[in-house]
PDB file of C-alpha atoms in Angstrom:
ATOM      1  CA  MET H   1       6.167  48.227 -12.866  1.00 51.00           C
ATOM      2  CA  LYS H   2       8.377  48.587  -9.821  1.00 48.00           C
ATOM      3  CA  HIS H   3       5.442  49.613  -7.754  1.00 49.00           C
ATOM      4  CA  LEU H   4       3.592  46.322  -8.876  1.00 45.00           C
ATOM      5  CA  HIS H   5       6.638  44.225  -8.090  1.00 48.00           C
ATOM      6  CA  ASP H   6       6.854  45.650  -4.706  1.00 51.00           C
ATOM      7  CA  THR H   7       3.274  44.995  -3.974  1.00 50.00           C
ATOM      8  CA  SER H   8       3.570  41.360  -5.271  1.00 51.00           C
ATOM      9  CA  GLY H   9       6.544  40.766  -3.065  1.00 55.00           C
ATOM     10  CA  THR H  10       4.675  42.188  -0.011  1.00 53.00           C
ATOM     11  CA  ARG H  11       1.735  39.726  -0.802  1.00 51.00           C
ATOM     12  CA  HIS H  12       4.034  36.831  -1.450  1.00 50.00           C
ATOM     13  CA  ARG H  13       5.654  37.396   2.089  1.00 51.00           C
ATOM     14  CA  GLY H  14       2.183  37.811   3.700  1.00 49.00           C
ATOM     15  CA  ILE H  15       1.003  34.656   2.146  1.00 46.00           C
ATOM     16  CA  THR H  16       4.113  32.906   3.469  1.00 48.00           C
ATOM     17  CA  ALA H  17       3.724  34.348   6.888  1.00 45.00           C
ATOM     18  CA  LEU H  18       0.137  33.201   6.756  1.00 43.00           C
ATOM     19  CA  GLY H  19       1.080  29.770   5.604  1.00 50.00           C
ATOM     20  CA  GLY H  20       3.498  29.548   8.498  1.00 52.00           C
ATOM     21  CA  LEU H  21       1.069  30.732  11.024  1.00 50.00           C
ATOM     22  CA  GLY H  22      -1.487  28.086   9.509  1.00 50.00           C
ATOM     23  CA  GLY H  23       1.184  25.449  10.246  1.00 52.00           C
ATOM     24  CA  VAL H  24       1.569  26.468  13.738  1.00 50.00           C
ATOM     25  CA  LEU H  25      -2.121  26.494  14.260  1.00 50.00           C
ATOM     26  CA  ILE H  26      -2.403  22.970  12.816  1.00 51.00           C
ATOM     27  CA  ALA H  27       0.425  21.814  14.888  1.00 52.00           C
ATOM     28  CA  GLY H  28      -1.271  23.323  17.937  1.00 52.00           C
ATOM     29  CA  HIS H  29      -4.492  21.733  17.062  1.00 47.00           C
ATOM     30  CA  LEU H  30      -2.984  18.472  16.891  1.00 54.00           C
ATOM     31  CA  ALA H  31      -1.128  18.808  20.054  1.00 52.00           C
ATOM     32  CA  VAL H  32      -4.303  19.698  21.717  1.00 49.00           C
ATOM     33  CA  ALA H  33      -6.114  16.769  20.255  1.00 47.00           C
ATOM     34  CA  ALA H  34      -3.362  14.280  21.348  1.00 49.00           C
ATOM     35  CA  PHE H  35      -3.453  15.731  24.769  1.00 48.00           C
ATOM     36  CA  GLY H  36      -7.077  15.586  24.936  1.00 48.00           C
ATOM     37  CA  ALA H  37      -7.128  12.006  23.741  1.00 48.00           C
ATOM     38  CA  ALA H  38      -4.406  10.873  26.340  1.00 46.00           C
ATOM     39  CA  ALA H  39      -6.472  12.770  29.119  1.00 47.00           C
ATOM     40  CA  LEU H  40      -9.586  11.013  27.868  1.00 50.00           C
ATOM     41  CA  TRP H  41      -7.875   7.611  27.903  1.00 46.00           C
ATOM     42  CA  ASP H  42      -6.740   8.491  31.625  1.00 48.00           C
ATOM     43  CA  TRP H  43     -10.135   9.305  32.451  1.00 51.00           C
ATOM     44  CA  LEU H  44     -11.611   6.278  30.914  1.00 57.00           C
ATOM     45  CA  GLY H  45      -9.040   4.091  32.613  1.00 51.00           C
ATOM     46  CA  GLY H  46      -9.758   5.748  36.029  1.00 53.00           C
ATOM     47  CA  VAL H  47     -13.572   5.227  35.436  1.00 59.00           C
ATOM     48  CA  LEU H  48     -12.810   1.526  34.645  1.00 58.00           C
ATOM     49  CA  ALA H  49     -10.611   1.080  37.558  1.00 56.00           C
ATOM     50  CA  GLY H  50     -13.193   2.555  39.826  1.00 60.00           C
ATOM     51  CA  LEU H  51     -15.885   0.336  38.365  1.00 62.00           C
ATOM     52  CA  PHE H  52     -13.877  -2.605  38.944  1.00 57.00           C
ATOM     53  CA  LEU H  53     -12.714  -1.867  42.400  1.00 58.00           C
ATOM     54  CA  VAL H  54     -16.443  -1.486  43.162  1.00 62.00           C
ATOM     55  CA  ALA H  55     -17.298  -4.849  41.573  1.00 61.00           C
ATOM     56  CA  PHE H  56     -14.255  -6.359  43.261  1.00 57.00           C
ATOM     57  CA  ALA H  57     -15.331  -5.128  46.717  1.00 57.00           C
ATOM     58  CA  ALA H  58     -19.064  -6.389  46.126  1.00 61.00           C
ATOM     59  CA  VAL H  59     -17.946  -9.908  45.077  1.00 55.00           C
ATOM     60  CA  HIS H  60     -15.674 -10.141  48.241  1.00 53.00           C
ATOM     61  CA  VAL H  61     -18.317  -8.968  50.471  1.00 55.00           C
ATOM     62  CA  LEU H  62     -21.154 -11.339  48.848  1.00 57.00           C
ATOM     63  CA  GLY H  63     -18.934 -14.405  47.831  1.00 52.00           C
ATOM     64  CA  GLY H  64     -15.826 -14.183  49.764  1.00 52.00           C
ATOM     65  CA  ALA H  65     -12.160 -13.447  48.747  1.00 50.00           C
ATOM     66  CA  ARG H  66     -11.542 -16.686  46.896  1.00 52.00           C
ATOM     67  CA  LEU H  67     -14.549 -16.213  44.578  1.00 50.00           C
ATOM     68  CA  GLY H  68     -13.645 -12.548  44.140  1.00 51.00           C
ATOM     69  CA  HIS H  69      -9.984 -13.287  43.133  1.00 54.00           C
ATOM     70  CA  ASN H  70     -11.160 -16.063  40.571  1.00 56.00           C
ATOM     71  CA  LEU H  71     -13.947 -13.919  38.908  1.00 58.00           C
ATOM     72  CA  VAL H  72     -12.403 -10.530  38.787  1.00 61.00           C
ATOM     73  CA  GLY H  73      -8.846 -11.580  38.600  1.00 65.00           C
ATOM     74  CA  ARG H  74      -9.054 -12.555  34.976  1.00 69.00           C
ATOM     75  CA  MET H  75     -10.596  -9.289  34.009  1.00 69.00           C
ATOM     76  CA  VAL H  76      -8.117  -7.272  35.952  1.00 68.00           C
ATOM     77  CA  SER H  77      -5.349  -9.180  33.955  1.00 70.00           C
ATOM     78  CA  MET H  78      -6.834  -8.318  30.600  1.00 70.00           C
ATOM     79  CA  LEU H  79      -7.056  -4.589  31.539  1.00 71.00           C
ATOM     80  CA  VAL H  80      -3.641  -4.442  32.746  1.00 68.00           C
ATOM     81  CA  ARG H  81      -2.279  -6.197  29.683  1.00 69.00           C
ATOM     82  CA  ALA H  82      -4.172  -3.534  27.645  1.00 68.00           C
ATOM     83  CA  GLY H  83      -2.201  -0.858  29.439  1.00 65.00           C
ATOM     84  CA  VAL H  84      -5.038   0.387  31.714  1.00 65.00           C
ATOM     85  CA  SER H  85      -3.839   1.753  35.018  1.00 65.00           C
ATOM     86  CA  LEU H  86      -5.464  -0.031  38.068  1.00 67.00           C
ATOM     87  CA  GLY H  87      -3.557   1.463  40.899  1.00 70.00           C
ATOM     88  CA  PRO H  88      -0.776  -0.710  42.131  1.00 74.00           C
ATOM     89  CA  VAL H  89      -1.882  -3.785  40.128  1.00 80.00           C
ATOM     90  CA  THR H  90       0.797  -5.220  37.911  1.00 83.00           C
ATOM     91  CA  LEU H  91       1.143  -8.566  36.102  1.00 87.00           C
ATOM     92  CA  LEU H  92       3.710 -10.885  37.607  1.00 89.00           C
ATOM     93  CA  THR H  93       5.197 -13.797  35.589  1.00 91.00           C
ATOM     94  CA  VAL H  94       7.122 -16.456  37.511  1.00 93.00           C
ATOM     95  CA  ALA H  95       8.046 -19.933  36.669  1.00 94.00           C
ATOM     96  CA  GLY H  96       5.796 -22.748  38.259  1.00 93.00           C
ATOM     97  CA  ARG H  97       7.612 -24.447  41.083  1.00 92.00           C
ATOM     98  CA  ARG H  98       6.632 -27.965  39.728  1.00 91.00           C
ATOM     99  CA  SER H  99       5.959 -27.368  35.960  1.00 91.00           C
ATOM    100  CA  GLY H 100       8.756 -24.748  35.350  1.00 91.00           C
ATOM    101  CA  LEU H 101       6.119 -23.028  32.896  1.00 93.00           C
ATOM    102  CA  PRO H 102       5.685 -19.395  33.167  1.00 92.00           C
ATOM    103  CA  ARG H 103       2.550 -18.430  35.372  1.00 90.00           C
ATOM    104  CA  THR H 104       1.013 -14.942  35.196  1.00 88.00           C
ATOM    105  CA  ASN H 105      -0.908 -13.286  37.875  1.00 85.00           C
ATOM    106  CA  PRO H 106      -2.103  -9.849  38.918  1.00 85.00           C
ATOM    107  CA  VAL H 107      -0.305  -8.624  41.925  1.00 86.00           C
ATOM    108  CA  ASP H 108      -0.071  -5.410  44.138  1.00 84.00           C
ATOM    109  CA  VAL H 109       3.285  -3.658  43.603  1.00 87.00           C
ATOM    110  CA  PHE H 110       4.224  -0.667  45.659  1.00 87.00           C
ATOM    111  CA  GLY H 111       7.053   1.769  45.112  1.00 82.00           C
ATOM    112  CA  ALA H 112       8.734   2.865  42.004  1.00 66.00           C
ATOM    113  CA  GLY H 113      11.992   2.722  39.898  1.00 67.00           C
ATOM    114  CA  GLU H 114      14.523   0.418  41.727  1.00 74.00           C
ATOM    115  CA  LEU H 115      12.481   0.328  44.861  1.00 82.00           C
ATOM    116  CA  ARG H 116       9.681  -1.948  44.605  1.00 89.00           C
ATOM    117  CA  TRP H 117       7.788  -4.552  46.823  1.00 92.00           C
ATOM    118  CA  ILE H 118       5.072  -7.099  46.168  1.00 91.00           C
ATOM    119  CA  VAL H 119       2.645  -7.544  48.736  1.00 90.00           C
ATOM    120  CA  ALA H 120       0.465 -10.672  48.938  1.00 89.00           C
ATOM    121  CA  THR H 121      -2.780  -8.751  49.690  1.00 85.00           C
ATOM    122  CA  HIS H 122      -4.795 -11.957  49.548  1.00 81.00           C
ATOM    123  CA  SER H 123      -3.208 -14.993  50.823  1.00 79.00           C
ATOM    124  CA  ALA H 124       0.292 -16.390  51.621  1.00 78.00           C
ATOM    125  CA  ARG H 125      -1.078 -19.774  50.197  1.00 83.00           C
ATOM    126  CA  ALA H 126      -1.583 -18.172  46.709  1.00 87.00           C
ATOM    127  CA  HIS H 127       0.240 -20.333  43.997  1.00 90.00           C
ATOM    128  CA  TRP H 128       2.295 -17.210  42.734  1.00 91.00           C
ATOM    129  CA  VAL H 129       3.666 -16.746  46.415  1.00 93.00           C
ATOM    130  CA  ARG H 130       4.748 -20.152  46.627  1.00 93.00           C
ATOM    131  CA  ASN H 131       6.262 -20.004  43.021  1.00 94.00           C
ATOM    132  CA  LEU H 132       8.172 -16.824  43.753  1.00 94.00           C
ATOM    133  CA  ARG H 133       9.466 -18.240  46.959  1.00 94.00           C
ATOM    134  CA  ALA H 134      10.741 -21.186  44.979  1.00 94.00           C
ATOM    135  CA  ALA H 135      12.045 -19.410  41.866  1.00 94.00           C
ATOM    136  CA  GLY H 136      13.543 -16.099  43.688  1.00 94.00           C
ATOM    137  CA  ARG H 137      13.028 -14.130  40.332  1.00 93.00           C
ATOM    138  CA  ALA H 138      10.359 -12.885  37.994  1.00 92.00           C
ATOM    139  CA  SER H 139       9.117 -10.372  35.718  1.00 90.00           C
ATOM    140  CA  LEU H 140       6.548  -7.534  36.149  1.00 88.00           C
ATOM    141  CA  GLY H 141       4.703  -6.173  33.137  1.00 81.00           C
ATOM    142  CA  SER H 142       2.100  -3.657  32.212  1.00 71.00           C
ATOM    143  CA  GLY H 143       0.932  -3.276  28.685  1.00 63.00           C
ATOM    144  CA  SER H 144       3.753  -4.140  26.303  1.00 68.00           C
ATOM    145  CA  ARG H 145       6.567  -3.417  29.055  1.00 76.00           C
ATOM    146  CA  SER H 146       8.189  -6.023  31.072  1.00 80.00           C
ATOM    147  CA  THR H 147      11.161  -6.004  33.769  1.00 86.00           C
ATOM    148  CA  ASP H 148      13.033  -8.852  35.433  1.00 91.00           C
ATOM    149  CA  PHE H 149      13.598  -8.731  38.949  1.00 93.00           C
ATOM    150  CA  THR H 150      15.099 -11.049  41.689  1.00 94.00           C
ATOM    151  CA  ALA H 151      12.763 -11.275  44.785  1.00 93.00           C
ATOM    152  CA  VAL H 152      13.582 -11.758  48.499  1.00 95.00           C
ATOM    153  CA  GLU H 153      10.916 -12.570  51.107  1.00 95.00           C
ATOM    154  CA  LEU H 154      11.412  -9.912  53.972  1.00 95.00           C
ATOM    155  CA  PRO H 155      11.623 -10.747  57.601  1.00 94.00           C
ATOM    156  CA  THR H 156       8.593  -9.894  59.780  1.00 91.00           C
ATOM    157  CA  GLU H 157      10.010  -6.605  61.223  1.00 92.00           C
ATOM    158  CA  ARG H 158      11.063  -5.165  57.805  1.00 93.00           C
ATOM    159  CA  ALA H 159       7.859  -6.315  56.100  1.00 92.00           C
ATOM    160  CA  ALA H 160       5.736  -4.824  58.784  1.00 93.00           C
ATOM    161  CA  GLN H 161       7.523  -1.463  58.288  1.00 92.00           C
ATOM    162  CA  ILE H 162       7.166  -1.652  54.462  1.00 91.00           C
ATOM    163  CA  LEU H 163       3.318  -2.222  54.797  1.00 90.00           C
ATOM    164  CA  LYS H 164       2.935   0.623  57.301  1.00 90.00           C
ATOM    165  CA  ASP H 165       4.867   3.010  55.112  1.00 90.00           C
ATOM    166  CA  LEU H 166       3.427   1.873  51.733  1.00 87.00           C
ATOM    167  CA  VAL H 167       0.061   0.246  52.294  1.00 87.00           C
ATOM    168  CA  ALA H 168      -1.332   2.430  55.320  1.00 89.00           C
ATOM    169  CA  PRO H 169      -2.009   5.574  52.920  1.00 88.00           C
ATOM    170  CA  ARG H 170      -4.140   3.471  50.671  1.00 85.00           C
ATOM    171  CA  LEU H 171      -5.784   1.837  53.584  1.00 87.00           C
ATOM    172  CA  SER H 172      -7.055   5.484  54.741  1.00 87.00           C
ATOM    173  CA  ARG H 173      -8.843   6.224  51.473  1.00 86.00           C
ATOM    174  CA  PRO H 174     -12.654   5.798  51.849  1.00 84.00           C
ATOM    175  CA  VAL H 175     -13.222   4.226  48.525  1.00 77.00           C
ATOM    176  CA  GLY H 176      -9.881   3.642  47.082  1.00 77.00           C
ATOM    177  CA  GLY H 177      -8.879   1.506  50.184  1.00 83.00           C
ATOM    178  CA  LEU H 178     -12.157  -0.471  50.384  1.00 82.00           C
ATOM    179  CA  VAL H 179     -10.751  -3.640  48.638  1.00 78.00           C
ATOM    180  CA  LEU H 180      -7.343  -3.526  50.416  1.00 83.00           C
ATOM    181  CA  ARG H 181      -8.993  -3.202  53.761  1.00 86.00           C
ATOM    182  CA  ARG H 182     -11.291  -6.129  53.067  1.00 84.00           C
ATOM    183  CA  THR H 183      -8.478  -8.322  51.788  1.00 84.00           C
ATOM    184  CA  LEU H 184      -5.945  -7.409  54.482  1.00 87.00           C
ATOM    185  CA  GLY H 185      -8.688  -7.396  57.178  1.00 88.00           C
ATOM    186  CA  LEU H 186      -7.469  -3.877  58.346  1.00 89.00           C
ATOM    187  CA  GLY H 187      -9.404  -0.817  59.333  1.00 89.00           C
ATOM    188  CA  ARG H 188      -8.496   2.726  58.049  1.00 87.00           C
ATOM    189  CA  ARG H 189      -6.274   3.593  61.012  1.00 88.00           C
ATOM    190  CA  ALA H 190      -4.323   0.344  61.278  1.00 89.00           C
ATOM    191  CA  THR H 191      -1.427   0.524  63.901  1.00 90.00           C
ATOM    192  CA  PRO H 192       2.091  -0.814  63.582  1.00 90.00           C
ATOM    193  CA  ALA H 193       1.050  -3.748  65.786  1.00 91.00           C
ATOM    194  CA  ASP H 194      -1.785  -4.538  63.188  1.00 92.00           C
ATOM    195  CA  PHE H 195       0.818  -4.674  60.367  1.00 92.00           C
ATOM    196  CA  ALA H 196       3.162  -6.996  62.467  1.00 91.00           C
ATOM    197  CA  ARG H 197       0.277  -9.396  63.030  1.00 91.00           C
ATOM    198  CA  ILE H 198      -0.812  -9.772  59.391  1.00 91.00           C
ATOM    199  CA  VAL H 199       2.620 -10.233  57.851  1.00 90.00           C
ATOM    200  CA  THR H 200       2.559 -14.105  58.130  1.00 88.00           C
ATOM    201  CA  ALA H 201      -0.567 -14.213  56.193  1.00 90.00           C
ATOM    202  CA  HIS H 202       0.586 -11.304  53.845  1.00 91.00           C
ATOM    203  CA  PRO H 203       4.209 -11.689  53.068  1.00 92.00           C
ATOM    204  CA  VAL H 204       6.174  -8.865  51.319  1.00 94.00           C
ATOM    205  CA  PHE H 205       8.789  -9.601  48.647  1.00 95.00           C
ATOM    206  CA  GLU H 206      11.465  -6.997  47.813  1.00 94.00           C
ATOM    207  CA  LEU H 207      12.351  -6.741  44.210  1.00 92.00           C
ATOM    208  CA  THR H 208      15.623  -5.875  42.579  1.00 91.00           C
ATOM    209  CA  PRO H 209      15.990  -5.135  39.029  1.00 89.00           C
ATOM    210  CA  VAL H 210      18.139  -7.750  37.072  1.00 87.00           C
ATOM    211  CA  ALA H 211      21.131  -5.975  35.332  1.00 74.00           C
TER     212      ALA H 211
END
């Protein structure tokens, strides 16, 4: 009887160990599945971003910047609201200078954390530019997240330096910089003088998080 009891205890410990190992394996599989799903989502987001960049460039080339902004801007806004990463594109919400109602537009935001700048890559005449100048503050959002900022338009020299430091690396990308080169009217090897020349048409706003 003692022998049978010892065997039973060993078997019980073996089953317990096997059950524990099974739990670890299940947890591992779930972790791999979750990682795979996240990677797949990132991959799909990258593919969508690439397709929209190509479509954006095509519409700009064939129909001009204004048509490209109107047609593709709405779709870009929908994707960013859904949480799809489209490079520097973020949704800006600012009060209308006349109506006072919130207006939301996709804009190009560079930097991270507390150091961020909005670049008017299309035109200084865009409504969001004039609204932001008047309001001096806005919120930036992607997906379900939103952060409030104060905004100050930079003087020419400082704006040109920001463009050189943050935008130039993107311009140099053969495919990734295609749309940006088109909208800014610059080449892949733009000089500091080139950035100083375009600041008036493409102002830069420095953002500070609201405490």
